[in-house]
Coordinates of C-alpha atoms and ligand atoms in Angstrom, one line a residue:
Chain V
X1494 CA -28.7 -5.4 -20.1
X1495 CA -26.5 -5.0 -17.1
X1496 CA -26.4 -1.3 -15.9
X1497 CA -22.7 0.7 -17.3
X1498 CA -20.1 -0.2 -15.5
X1499 CA -16.1 0.7 -15.0
X1500 CA -13.7 -1.8 -14.9
X1501 CA -12.9 -2.2 -11.5
X1502 CA -17.3 -2.6 -11.0
X1503 CA -17.3 -5.2 -14.0
X1504 CA -13.8 -6.4 -12.6
X1505 CA -16.1 -7.2 -9.3
X1506 CA -19.1 -8.6 -11.2
X1507 CA -17.2 -10.8 -13.4
X1508 CA -16.4 -13.1 -9.5
X1509 CA -18.9 -12.6 -7.6
X1510 CA -21.0 -14.0 -10.2
X1511 CA -23.2 -11.2 -11.0
X1512 CA -24.0 -9.6 -13.7
X1513 CA -24.0 -6.3 -11.9
X1514 CA -22.5 -5.3 -9.4
X1515 CA -22.9 -0.8 -8.2
X1516 CA -20.5 1.3 -5.5
X1517 CA -21.9 0.6 -2.2
X1518 CA -22.8 -2.7 -2.8
X1519 CA -20.8 -5.1 -0.6
X1520 CA -20.2 -8.6 -1.8
X1521 CA -18.1 -11.8 -1.9
X1522 CA -15.7 -12.6 -4.6
X1523 CA -13.1 -15.4 -6.0
X1524 CA -10.3 -14.1 -5.7
X1525 CA -7.2 -15.0 -8.8
X1526 CA -4.3 -14.2 -6.5
X1527 CA -4.2 -14.1 -2.5
X1528 CA -0.9 -12.9 -2.2
X1529 CA 0.9 -12.6 0.9
X1530 CA 4.8 -11.0 2.5
X1531 CA 7.6 -11.4 5.3
X1532 CA 6.3 -8.5 7.2
X1533 CA 1.9 -9.7 6.7
X1534 CA 2.7 -13.9 6.5
X1535 CA 3.6 -14.6 9.9
X1536 CA -0.1 -13.5 11.1
X1537 CA -1.8 -13.8 8.4
X1538 CA -0.5 -17.7 9.1
X1539 CA -1.8 -17.3 11.9
X1540 CA -4.8 -16.5 11.1
X1541 CA -5.7 -19.0 8.7
X1542 CA -4.4 -21.6 11.6
X1543 CA -7.4 -20.3 13.7
X1544 CA -9.6 -20.8 10.9
X1545 CA -9.5 -25.0 11.5
X1546 CA -8.8 -26.2 8.1
X1547 CA -5.4 -28.2 6.8
X1548 CA -5.3 -27.5 3.5
X1549 CA -5.2 -23.6 1.7
X1550 CA -7.9 -23.1 -1.1
X1551 CA -6.1 -23.5 -3.6
X1552 CA -1.7 -24.1 -3.4
X1553 CA -1.2 -22.4 -7.0
X1554 CA -3.3 -19.5 -5.9
X1555 CA -1.1 -18.2 -3.4
X1556 CA 2.3 -16.4 -4.4
X1557 CA 4.3 -15.8 -0.8
X1558 CA 7.9 -12.8 -1.8
X1559 CA 9.8 -12.5 2.1
X1560 CA 10.9 -9.3 0.1
X1561 CA 10.9 -7.1 3.1
X1562 CA 13.9 -7.9 5.3
X1563 CA 15.5 -10.4 3.5
X1564 CA 17.9 -11.7 2.8
X1565 CA 17.4 -11.3 6.3
X1566 CA 18.6 -8.3 8.6
X1567 CA 18.1 -10.2 11.7
X1568 CA 17.4 -13.0 14.1
X1569 CA 13.6 -11.5 14.3
X1570 CA 13.2 -10.7 10.7
X1571 CA 14.5 -14.4 9.6
X1572 CA 13.0 -16.9 12.4
X1573 CA 9.6 -14.3 10.5
X1574 CA 11.0 -15.9 6.9
X1575 CA 10.9 -18.9 8.1
X1576 CA 7.7 -19.2 9.3
X1577 CA 6.6 -18.1 4.8
X1578 CA 9.6 -20.6 3.9
X1579 CA 7.7 -23.9 6.3
X1580 CA 4.3 -22.6 5.1
X1581 CA 4.9 -22.5 1.4
X1582 CA 6.3 -26.3 2.1
X1583 CA 4.2 -27.6 4.6
X1584 CA 1.1 -26.8 2.2
X1585 CA 3.0 -26.8 -1.7
X1586 CA 2.5 -23.8 -2.5
X1587 CA 3.8 -23.5 -6.4
X1588 CA 4.3 -19.5 -6.3
X1589 CA 7.3 -18.8 -3.5
X1590 CA 10.4 -17.2 -4.2
X1591 CA 13.2 -17.6 -2.5
X1592 CA 16.1 -15.2 -1.6
X1593 CA 18.1 -15.9 -4.8
X1594 CA 15.2 -16.1 -7.0
X1595 CA 13.1 -13.6 -5.4
X1596 CA 12.8 -9.8 -5.8
X1597 CA 10.6 -6.7 -4.3
X1598 CA 6.8 -8.1 -5.2
X1599 CA 5.2 -5.7 -7.0
X1600 CA 8.3 -6.1 -9.5
X1601 CA 8.1 -9.8 -10.0
X1602 CA 5.0 -10.6 -9.6
X1603 CA 4.3 -8.7 -13.6
X1604 CA 8.0 -9.4 -14.5
X1605 CA 6.9 -13.2 -14.5
X1606 CA 2.6 -13.6 -16.0
X1607 CA 2.1 -14.4 -12.5
X1608 CA -0.7 -11.3 -13.0
X1609 CA -2.7 -10.6 -16.1
X1610 CA -6.0 -8.8 -16.9
X1611 CA -9.1 -9.0 -15.4
X1612 CA -8.1 -11.0 -12.3
X1613 CA -8.5 -10.2 -8.8
X1614 CA -6.4 -10.1 -6.4
X1615 CA -6.2 -9.5 -3.0
X1616 CA -2.0 -9.0 -1.7
X1617 CA -1.8 -8.2 2.6
X1618 CA 0.6 -4.8 1.3
X1619 CA -0.9 -1.7 0.0
X1620 CA 1.4 -1.4 -3.0
X1621 CA -1.1 -4.0 -4.7
X1622 CA -2.9 -1.9 -6.3
X1623 CA 0.2 -2.4 -8.8
X1624 CA -1.2 -4.4 -11.1
X1625 CA -4.0 -2.0 -12.5
X1626 CA -1.4 -1.2 -15.0
X1627 CA -1.9 -4.8 -16.3
X1628 CA -5.7 -3.9 -16.3
X1629 CA -6.5 -6.1 -13.3
X1630 CA -8.5 -5.5 -10.2
X1631 CA -5.6 -5.5 -7.3
X1632 CA -6.3 -3.6 -3.7
X1633 CA -3.9 -4.0 -0.5
X1634 CA -6.2 -5.5 2.5
X1635 CA -4.3 -6.5 6.0
X1636 CA -3.0 -10.6 7.2
X1637 CA -6.2 -11.5 8.2
X1638 CA -7.9 -11.1 5.1
X1639 CA -4.8 -12.8 3.3
X1640 CA -5.5 -15.9 6.3
X1641 CA -8.7 -15.7 5.4
X1642 CA -8.4 -15.7 1.6
X1643 CA -5.4 -18.5 1.6
X1644 CA -8.4 -20.7 3.6
X1645 CA -11.2 -19.9 0.9
X1646 CA -10.1 -18.3 -1.6
X1647 CA -12.7 -15.4 -1.3
X1648 CA -12.6 -11.9 0.2
X1649 CA -15.3 -10.0 0.9
X1650 CA -15.6 -6.3 -0.7
X1651 CA -17.7 -2.9 -0.8
X1652 CA -17.4 -1.7 -5.2
X1653 CA -16.2 1.5 -4.9
X1654 CA -16.6 4.0 -6.3
X1655 CA -14.5 4.9 -9.6
X1656 CA -12.8 8.2 -10.5
X1657 CA -11.6 9.1 -14.2
X1658 CA -8.6 9.9 -15.0
X1659 CA -7.6 11.9 -18.0
X1660 CA -4.4 12.7 -19.4
X1661 CA -4.1 14.7 -22.6
X1662 CA -1.3 15.3 -24.7
X1663 CA 1.8 13.9 -24.2
X1664 CA 4.2 13.7 -21.6
X1665 CA 7.8 16.1 -22.6
X1666 CA 10.7 14.2 -22.7
X1667 CA 12.2 13.8 -18.3
X1668 CA 8.6 13.8 -17.4
X1669 CA 7.8 9.9 -16.0
X1670 CA 4.6 8.2 -14.8
X1671 CA 6.4 9.2 -11.0
X1672 CA 6.2 12.4 -11.9
X1673 CA 2.2 12.0 -13.3
X1674 CA 1.1 9.8 -10.3
X1675 CA 2.9 12.8 -8.3
X1676 CA 1.2 15.6 -9.5
X1677 CA -2.0 13.6 -9.2
X1678 CA -1.8 12.9 -5.9
X1679 CA -0.3 16.9 -5.3
X1680 CA -3.7 17.6 -6.7
X1681 CA -6.0 15.4 -5.1
X1682 CA -4.1 14.9 -1.7
X1683 CA -3.5 11.4 0.5
X1684 CA -6.9 11.0 0.7
X1685 CA -8.4 12.1 -2.7
X1686 CA -8.9 8.7 -3.7
X1687 CA -9.8 7.6 -0.3
X1688 CA -12.3 4.3 -0.4
X1689 CA -12.8 4.4 -5.0
X1690 CA -11.0 3.0 -8.0
X1691 CA -9.1 5.3 -9.7
X1692 CA -9.1 4.5 -13.6
X1693 CA -6.3 5.9 -15.8
X1694 CA -6.4 7.0 -19.6
X1695 CA -5.8 9.5 -22.4
X1696 CA -3.1 9.8 -25.0
X1697 CA -0.4 10.1 -22.8
X1698 CA -1.2 7.0 -20.3
X1699 CA -1.2 4.6 -23.5
X1700 CA 1.7 6.0 -24.7
X1701 CA 3.8 4.8 -21.7
X1702 CA 5.7 2.2 -21.2
X1703 CA 4.5 -1.2 -18.8
X1704 CA 7.3 0.3 -16.4
X1705 CA 6.1 3.4 -16.3
X1706 CA 2.2 2.5 -15.7
X1707 CA 3.2 0.2 -12.5
X1708 CA 5.2 3.7 -11.1
X1709 CA 1.9 4.9 -11.3
X1710 CA -0.8 2.1 -10.3
X1711 CA 1.3 1.6 -7.9
X1712 CA 1.3 4.9 -6.1
X1713 CA -2.6 4.5 -6.3
X1714 CA -2.4 4.2 -2.9
X1715 CA -1.2 7.2 -2.0
X1716 CA -4.1 8.8 -3.1
X1717 CA -6.2 6.8 -0.9
X1718 CA -7.2 4.5 -3.5
X1719 CA -8.8 1.1 -3.4
X1720 CA -7.2 0.5 -7.1
X1721 CA -5.3 1.9 -10.0
X1722 CA -6.8 -0.1 -13.5
X1723 CA -5.3 1.0 -17.1
X1724 CA -7.2 -0.5 -19.7
X1725 CA -5.7 -3.0 -22.1
X1726 CA -4.2 -2.0 -25.1
X1727 CA -1.7 -3.5 -27.2
X1728 CA 1.0 -2.3 -25.1
X1729 CA -0.7 -4.4 -21.9
X1730 CA -0.8 -7.4 -24.6
X1731 CA 2.4 -6.8 -25.9
X1732 CA 3.8 -7.4 -22.7
X1733 CA 1.3 -10.3 -21.2
X1734 CA 1.2 -12.1 -23.9
X1735 CA 4.1 -15.2 -24.1
X1736 CA 5.0 -14.5 -20.0
X1737 CA 1.4 -14.3 -18.7
X1738 CA 1.1 -18.3 -17.2
X1739 CA -3.1 -18.5 -17.8
X1740 CA -5.6 -16.8 -19.6
X1741 CA -6.0 -12.7 -19.2
X1742 CA -9.7 -10.8 -19.5
X1743 CA -9.9 -8.0 -21.3
X1744 CA -12.2 -5.2 -19.6
X1745 CA -13.2 -1.7 -20.7
X1746 CA -15.5 0.7 -19.0
X1747 CA -18.7 1.2 -20.9
X1748 CA -18.5 4.5 -22.6
X1749 CA -21.5 5.6 -20.7
X1750 CA -20.8 4.5 -16.9
X1751 CA -20.8 6.9 -13.6
X1752 CA -18.0 8.3 -12.3
X1753 CA -17.7 9.2 -8.6
X1754 CA -15.1 12.7 -10.7
X1755 CA -13.5 12.8 -13.5
X1756 CA -10.3 15.0 -13.9
X1757 CA -9.2 16.8 -17.1
X1758 CA -4.8 16.6 -17.3
X1759 CA -2.9 18.4 -19.8
X1760 CA 0.2 16.3 -20.3
X1761 CA 1.9 19.2 -20.4
X1762 CA 1.7 21.0 -17.2
X1763 CA 3.5 18.2 -16.0
X1764 CA 7.1 18.7 -14.8
X1765 CA 9.8 16.4 -12.9
X1766 CA 8.0 16.2 -9.5
X1767 CA 9.0 16.3 -5.7
X1768 CA 7.0 15.6 -2.9
X1769 CA 8.5 17.3 -0.1
X1770 CA 8.3 15.8 3.8
X1771 CA 6.3 13.9 5.3
X1772 CA 3.5 13.3 2.8
X1773 CA 3.7 12.5 -0.8
X1774 CA 0.8 14.9 -1.6
X1775 CA 3.5 17.9 -0.8
X1776 CA 4.6 17.9 -4.2
X1777 CA 6.9 20.8 -5.7
X1778 CA 8.2 21.3 -8.6
X1779 CA 11.8 19.6 -9.2
X1780 CA 13.3 23.3 -10.2
X1781 CA 12.2 24.3 -7.0
X1782 CA 13.7 22.4 -4.7
X1783 CA 17.6 23.2 -6.1
X1784 CA 18.1 24.0 -2.1
X1785 CA 17.6 20.5 -0.7
X1786 CA 20.5 19.3 0.4
X1787 CA 20.9 15.6 0.5
X1788 CA 22.6 13.1 2.5
X1789 CA 22.1 9.7 0.2
X1790 CA 20.1 8.8 -2.3
X1791 CA 18.0 5.6 -3.2
X1792 CA 17.4 3.9 -6.5
X1793 CA 14.5 1.4 -6.6
X1794 CA 11.1 -0.3 -5.1
X1795 CA 8.4 -1.3 -5.9
X1796 CA 7.9 2.3 -8.0
X1797 CA 10.8 2.8 -9.0
X1798 CA 13.1 -0.4 -9.4
X1799 CA 11.7 -2.3 -13.0
X1800 CA 14.2 -2.1 -16.4
X1801 CA 13.5 1.2 -17.3
X1802 CA 14.1 3.5 -14.3
X1803 CA 18.1 1.5 -14.1
X1804 CA 17.9 3.0 -17.2
X1805 CA 17.5 6.4 -16.7
X1806 CA 19.5 6.3 -14.0
X1807 CA 22.5 4.8 -15.7
X1808 CA 21.6 7.4 -18.4
X1809 CA 22.3 10.0 -15.7
X1810 CA 25.2 8.8 -13.7
X1811 CA 26.9 7.5 -16.8
X1812 CA 30.2 8.9 -17.0
X1813 CA 29.4 11.0 -13.3
X1814 CA 30.7 10.9 -9.6
X1815 CA 27.5 10.7 -7.1
X1816 CA 28.8 13.8 -4.6
X1817 CA 31.4 12.7 -2.1
X1818 CA 28.3 14.6 0.3
X1819 CA 25.8 11.9 -0.5
X1820 CA 25.4 7.6 -0.4
X1821 CA 23.6 6.1 -3.3
X1822 CA 22.3 2.7 -3.0
X1823 CA 21.0 1.2 -6.3
X1824 CA 18.8 -1.7 -6.0
X1825 CA 17.1 -3.6 -9.2
X1826 CA 14.0 -5.2 -8.2
X1827 CA 14.5 -8.5 -8.9
X1828 CA 17.1 -11.1 -10.3
X1829 CA 16.0 -10.8 -13.5
X1830 CA 16.5 -6.7 -12.9
X1831 CA 19.4 -7.1 -11.7
X1832 CA 20.9 -10.0 -14.6
X1833 CA 19.4 -7.2 -17.3
X1834 CA 21.4 -4.7 -15.4
X1835 CA 24.7 -6.6 -15.7
X1836 CA 24.4 -7.8 -19.0
X1837 CA 23.6 -4.4 -20.6
X1838 CA 26.2 -2.5 -18.9
X1839 CA 24.7 -0.3 -15.9
X1840 CA 26.4 -2.2 -13.1
X1841 CA 29.6 -0.8 -14.8
X1842 CA 27.8 2.2 -14.5
X1843 CA 26.3 2.4 -11.3
X1844 CA 30.2 1.1 -9.7
X1845 CA 32.4 3.2 -11.5
X1846 CA 29.9 6.0 -10.6
X1847 CA 30.5 4.8 -6.9
X1848 CA 27.0 3.7 -6.8
X1849 CA 26.0 1.1 -3.8
X1850 CA 24.2 -1.7 -5.1
X1851 CA 21.7 -4.2 -3.6
X1852 CA 20.5 -7.3 -4.3
X1853 CA 16.9 -6.8 -4.9
X1854 CA 15.6 -6.3 -1.1
X1855 CA 12.7 -4.1 0.0
X1856 CA 14.9 -3.0 2.4
X1857 CA 15.7 1.5 3.1
X1858 CA 12.2 1.6 1.1
X1859 CA 10.1 1.2 4.9
X1860 CA 13.5 1.6 6.9
X1861 CA 14.0 -1.7 7.1
X1862 CA 18.1 -2.2 6.8
X1863 CA 20.2 -1.3 3.5
X1864 CA 20.2 2.5 3.7
X1865 CA 18.8 3.4 6.9
X1866 CA 18.5 7.3 7.8
X1867 CA 20.3 9.1 10.6
X1868 CA 18.3 12.1 13.1
X1869 CA 19.0 15.0 10.9
X1870 CA 19.9 13.3 7.8
X1871 CA 17.3 13.5 4.0
X1872 CA 17.3 10.9 1.4
X1873 CA 15.9 12.1 -2.7
X1874 CA 14.6 7.8 -3.0
X1875 CA 12.5 7.0 -6.3
X1876 CA 10.0 4.5 -3.1
X1877 CA 6.4 5.5 -2.9
X1878 CA 6.2 6.6 1.5
X1879 CA 7.7 10.3 2.9
X1880 CA 6.0 10.0 6.2
X1881 CA 7.8 10.7 9.5
X1882 CA 9.8 8.2 9.6
X1883 CA 9.8 6.6 7.0
X1884 CA 13.2 5.4 5.8
X1885 CA 14.7 5.8 9.3
X1886 CA 15.0 8.3 12.7
X1887 CA 10.9 10.2 12.9
X1888 CA 14.0 13.4 12.2
X1889 CA 15.2 12.5 8.5
X1890 CA 13.3 13.5 6.1
X1891 CA 12.7 11.6 3.0
X1892 CA 12.2 13.3 -0.8
X1893 CA 10.0 11.4 -3.3
X1894 CA 11.1 11.6 -7.2
X1895 CA 11.8 9.9 -10.2
X1896 CA 15.0 8.0 -10.7
X1897 CA 16.4 10.6 -13.2
X1898 CA 16.2 12.7 -10.7
X1899 CA 17.2 11.0 -7.6
X1900 CA 20.1 10.5 -9.6
X1901 CA 21.2 13.7 -10.8
X1902 CA 20.3 14.8 -7.1
X1903 CA 22.7 12.4 -6.4
X1904 CA 25.6 13.9 -8.3
X1905 CA 24.5 17.3 -7.4
X1906 CA 24.8 17.3 -3.2
X1907 CA 21.0 18.2 -3.4
X1908 CA 18.3 17.8 -5.5
X1909 CA 17.8 18.8 -8.6
X1910 CA 17.7 17.8 -13.0
X1911 CA 19.6 15.9 -15.1
X1912 CA 20.3 18.7 -16.7
X1913 CA 21.7 20.9 -14.0
X1914 CA 24.9 18.6 -14.2
X1915 CA 27.0 20.1 -17.3
Chain K
X1367 CA -20.6 -3.1 22.8
X1368 CA -20.5 -0.3 25.5
X1369 CA -17.7 1.9 26.1
X1370 CA -16.1 4.5 28.5
X1371 CA -12.8 6.3 28.9
X1372 CA -10.1 9.2 28.2
X1373 CA -9.5 10.9 25.1
X1374 CA -6.5 11.2 22.7
X1375 CA -7.1 13.2 20.3
X1376 CA -4.9 12.8 17.2
X1377 CA -5.3 15.6 14.2
X1378 CA -5.5 13.9 10.4
X1379 CA -3.3 11.4 8.0
X1380 CA -1.9 9.4 10.9
X1381 CA 0.0 7.0 8.8
X1382 CA 0.2 3.6 10.1
X1383 CA 4.6 4.3 9.6
X1384 CA 3.7 6.6 13.2
X1385 CA 0.7 3.9 14.9
X1386 CA 3.8 1.2 14.9
X1387 CA 6.9 1.8 12.9
X1388 CA 8.8 -0.4 10.0
X1389 CA 11.7 -1.0 12.6
X1390 CA 9.6 -2.8 14.8
X1391 CA 7.5 -4.3 12.7
X1392 CA 10.6 -8.0 13.4
X1393 CA 7.6 -9.3 15.4
X1394 CA 3.9 -10.1 15.6
X1395 CA 3.3 -10.1 19.3
X1396 CA 0.0 -7.8 20.1
X1397 CA 2.0 -6.9 23.9
X1398 CA 5.6 -6.2 22.0
X1399 CA 4.1 -4.0 19.1
X1400 CA 2.1 -1.7 21.9
X1401 CA 4.8 -0.8 23.4
X1402 CA 5.9 0.9 20.4
X1403 CA 2.5 2.1 19.5
X1404 CA 2.6 6.4 18.2
X1405 CA 5.8 6.3 19.7
X1406 CA 7.2 8.4 16.7
X1407 CA 3.5 10.4 17.2
X1408 CA 3.3 11.2 21.0
X1409 CA 6.1 9.2 22.0
X1410 CA 4.4 10.0 25.6
X1411 CA 1.4 7.7 24.3
X1412 CA 1.9 4.6 25.6
X1413 CA 2.9 5.7 28.9
X1414 CA 0.4 7.8 29.8
X1415 CA -2.6 5.4 27.7
X1416 CA -4.9 3.0 30.3
X1417 CA -7.2 0.4 29.5
X1418 CA -10.8 1.4 28.0
X1419 CA -8.8 4.5 26.7
X1420 CA -10.7 6.3 22.7
X1421 CA -8.9 7.3 20.2
X1422 CA -10.0 10.1 18.9
X1423 CA -8.5 11.2 15.3
X1424 CA -9.2 13.8 12.3
X1425 CA -10.1 12.2 8.2
X1426 CA -7.6 9.6 6.7
X1427 CA -6.4 8.0 10.8
X1428 CA -4.4 4.9 9.4
X1429 CA -3.3 5.9 5.7
X1430 CA -0.1 3.7 4.4
X1431 CA 0.8 -0.1 5.3
X1432 CA -1.3 -2.8 4.8
X1433 CA 0.3 -3.6 8.2
X1434 CA -2.5 -5.1 10.8
X1435 CA 0.2 -4.2 13.3
X1436 CA -1.3 -1.0 13.5
X1437 CA -5.0 -2.1 14.5
X1438 CA -3.5 -4.6 17.1
X1439 CA -0.7 -2.8 18.3
X1440 CA -4.4 -0.2 19.2
X1441 CA -5.8 -2.7 20.3
X1442 CA -3.3 -4.8 22.4
X1443 CA -2.5 -0.8 24.0
X1444 CA -5.5 -1.1 25.4
X1445 CA -7.5 1.3 23.4
X1446 CA -11.1 0.1 22.7
X1447 CA -12.2 2.5 20.0
X1448 CA -11.3 4.6 17.4
X1449 CA -13.6 7.5 16.2
X1450 CA -12.2 10.0 13.1
X1451 CA -13.6 12.2 10.6
X1452 CA -12.5 9.2 7.7
X1453 CA -10.5 6.2 7.9
X1454 CA -7.7 4.4 4.9
X1455 CA -9.3 1.9 3.5
X1456 CA -7.1 -1.2 4.3
X1457 CA -6.9 0.3 8.6
X1458 CA -11.4 1.0 8.0
X1459 CA -11.2 -3.3 7.2
X1460 CA -8.3 -4.7 9.2
X1461 CA -9.6 -3.5 12.0
X1462 CA -13.2 -4.9 11.3
X1463 CA -11.6 -8.3 10.7
X1464 CA -9.3 -8.4 13.5
X1465 CA -12.9 -6.6 15.5
X1466 CA -11.6 -3.2 17.2
X1467 CA -14.8 -1.3 16.8
X1468 CA -13.9 2.1 14.8
X1469 CA -16.5 4.7 14.3
X1470 CA -16.6 7.9 11.9
X1471 CA -18.5 10.4 13.1
X1472 CA -17.2 14.0 11.9
X1473 CA -19.2 16.3 14.5
X1474 CA -17.6 14.5 17.0
X1475 CA -14.6 14.7 16.3
X1476 CA -15.5 18.3 15.8
X1477 CA -16.1 18.4 19.4
X1478 CA -14.5 16.6 21.9
X1479 CA -10.8 17.6 23.4
X1480 CA -8.3 15.4 24.7
X1481 CA -8.2 14.4 27.7
X1482 CA -12.0 14.3 27.4
X1483 CA -14.3 11.7 28.8
X1484 CA -16.3 9.7 26.4
X1485 CA -18.6 7.1 26.2
X1486 CA -19.9 5.0 23.4
X1487 CA -22.6 3.0 22.6
X1488 CA -20.9 0.7 19.5
X1489 CA -24.3 -0.7 18.3
X1490 CA -26.8 2.3 18.8
X1491 CA -23.8 4.4 17.4
X1492 CA -24.3 7.0 19.6
X1493 CA -20.9 8.9 21.6
X1494 CA -21.8 11.1 24.9
X1495 CA -19.6 13.9 25.6
X1496 CA -19.4 13.1 28.6
X1497 CA -17.2 16.1 30.2
X1498 CA -19.4 18.4 28.0
X1499 CA -22.0 16.5 28.5
X1500 CA -22.7 16.9 24.4
X1501 CA -24.4 13.9 22.1
X1502 CA -23.5 12.3 18.5
X1503 CA -24.8 9.8 16.3
X1504 CA -22.5 8.0 14.4
X1505 CA -22.8 6.2 10.5
X1506 CA -24.0 2.8 11.5
X1507 CA -21.7 -0.1 10.2
X1508 CA -23.8 -1.6 6.7
X1509 CA -25.1 -5.2 8.3
X1510 CA -23.0 -7.1 5.8
X1511 CA -19.9 -5.4 8.0
X1512 CA -22.5 -5.8 11.4
X1513 CA -21.8 -9.8 10.7
X1514 CA -18.6 -10.0 10.7
X1515 CA -17.6 -8.0 13.6
X1516 CA -21.0 -9.3 16.0
X1517 CA -19.6 -13.1 15.7
X1518 CA -15.9 -11.9 16.9
X1519 CA -13.8 -10.3 13.3
X1520 CA -13.9 -12.2 9.9
X1521 CA -11.9 -15.8 11.3
X1522 CA -14.5 -16.6 13.7
X1523 CA -17.2 -15.8 10.8
X1524 CA -15.1 -17.9 8.1
X1525 CA -14.6 -20.7 11.2
X1526 CA -18.4 -20.9 12.1
X1527 CA -18.9 -21.4 7.9
X1528 CA -17.0 -23.7 7.6
X1529 CA -18.6 -25.5 10.1
X1530 CA -21.7 -24.8 8.3
X1531 CA -20.2 -26.2 5.7
X1532 CA -19.5 -29.5 7.4
X1533 CA -22.4 -29.9 9.1
X1534 CA -24.7 -29.8 5.7
Ligands
SF4_1251 S1 9.4 -1.7 -1.9 FE1 8.6 -0.6 -0.6 S2 6.2 0.4 -0.4 FE2 7.0 -1.8 -2.0 S3 6.3 -3.1 -1.2 FE3 8.6 -3.0 -0.6 S4 8.2 -1.6 1.0 FE4 6.9 -2.0 0.2

C-alpha cells in the first residue's frame, strides 16, 4: 500500500512513474502539456535552440498562445509574436492559436478541452495554476523550464506540501468565486501558500460553476501557491465530457492524507471583497471601500473574462450608463466568449452602457496596452494583480474585485456594490 | 562559487512587476532589460549597481509573474547573488535554471545593512558581512539542485543528457 496521498501528490507520482511520493522529494516527471505565450516563448525558443536538438518532443503537446501583446501593440511585440508563429510553423505545433482564434491562454485551454483532469502541465506563465479547477496539477514555470520541456517533455519538481481549504455552507447571492479567493488570500497573505499546493473542497466549492472555480484556482499563485486544485465532481465531468481532447483521470485525496494546514471557512463569512493597492492580500469588504473614486474599470482577463463573468457584468450594466468620469473596458477572454456575448445580446448592453469592448487580449491586465493608467489614476479591475505599476504608471492604483463589483463601480464612479445602484 | 560585493537591501514581497515592469517586456535582450531593473521600486538602482554587487531582501522575493526576464535583468545588471529570507517559487526555480545564485538565510537578512560589503561562499553556504565581521550559514541546496547549478544551469544539464543518450 502506498502512503496516503493528496491529489497533488498522486498526480506527481503518476507522472514520475512512482507508486508514491512525499513532500520535499525532488522528482522528474513526464508532462502532458507545455504552454507558453508571446512574452515567454521567445526566451524559451532561444534556450531550446541551445540544447542542440532539432525537434520538439511532441508537436501535439506544446501549446503556444500569443495573448499578452496581441493584436500586436508595437514593432517589438510584433517581432516577439513572429518568433512564436515561426516556431509553431517550423515545428508543426498543432496547438497554436493565431489572432482571430486566440484568447487569453488560461481561458482558452479549458474551453477548447486541451487540458483535462489528472494532467500534469507546466506553463511559462504564472497563472497556469488555473487548470487546477479541472483537477489537473498545473503550475507556472519560467522560459528555461518551457524550453527544456519543448525538448524533453519533462520537468523537475519538488513535491509540495498541500494545504486544504474546506469551505462550508453556501456563498450568499452576489458573492462569487473571486470574492472567496480574495478572502482566502487576505487571510493567509501573498506568501501564505509559498511552495505549497492549495486544495479547495467543501460544499460551497462543489456548488460553484466551472467558471467560478477557475477564478479561484487562477489566483492560487497570488498566495504563492504552486497549484490550486479542486477535486473532480459532477460539475467537472459535465464540463470535460464531450470537450476534453484526451481521456482524463480523476484523482481524489485519501481521507488520511496529510496536510501542512487545514482551514475551515464558513461561506457565510465571505462578503464582496476588494483588494486595495498594492498587494492582492490587502483585502477589505467592498462596503468599506465606497470612498474610493475610480477613473477606469476593467472587466476581463484569465481570472474573470469567461462567459459567466460577462453575464454578471452585463446584469449590472443593463439599462445603465458608465459614469462619465470613468472608462469601462470589457474584454471577453476568448473569441468564443466574444461571440457568445454577441449572441446573447450582452454586447448591446455593453455598448449601450458606453463600454469599450475589445477583442481578446491580456492588454491592460499587465499594463501592456488597451487601457494603461496615467500617474495618479485609479482602476477597479477583475484581474489578479495590483502590484505597483501593474496596469501602468508606478503612481497609479489598482483595486481587484469581481465583475459585478467592477461593473457597479463603473456606473457609480467609485467602488461599490450592485445594490448601491438605484 | 565565491562572491564579494556591496549590498542593495530591499523589503518583503519584491514582485516581478517592479523588478522588470511589463512595459519593458517587449524585448528579451538581457542588456536592455538590465537598464530597467527595479526601476519602479528604486529608480537609483541601475545607476548605483556595480558588477559583483549583492541584493539582500526580506520574505517572498520575486513574487508574481513567471517572467524569466526578472532574474535575467538582475543578473545582467551585474548582481552576482541574491540573499533573501524566502523566494517566490517560480523565481527560485528560474534563478536556478539560469544560474543566478540565490540563498535563503533569514539571520543574514536581519543583520546585513544597505551598503555593507558582503562575501559569499555559495558551496559552503557561508555569508560573511565584511563590514561588521558577522558570519552566517545559509540553507544548503539539495544535491539535485546542486547538480543543475554545477552543470551551469538547466540547459547545459539537458544538453549533456542528450549527448549521453546519443553516445549510448
Ligand atoms: S490576463 Fe493577465 S494574468 Fe492572465 S495571463 Fe494575461 S497577463 Fe497574465
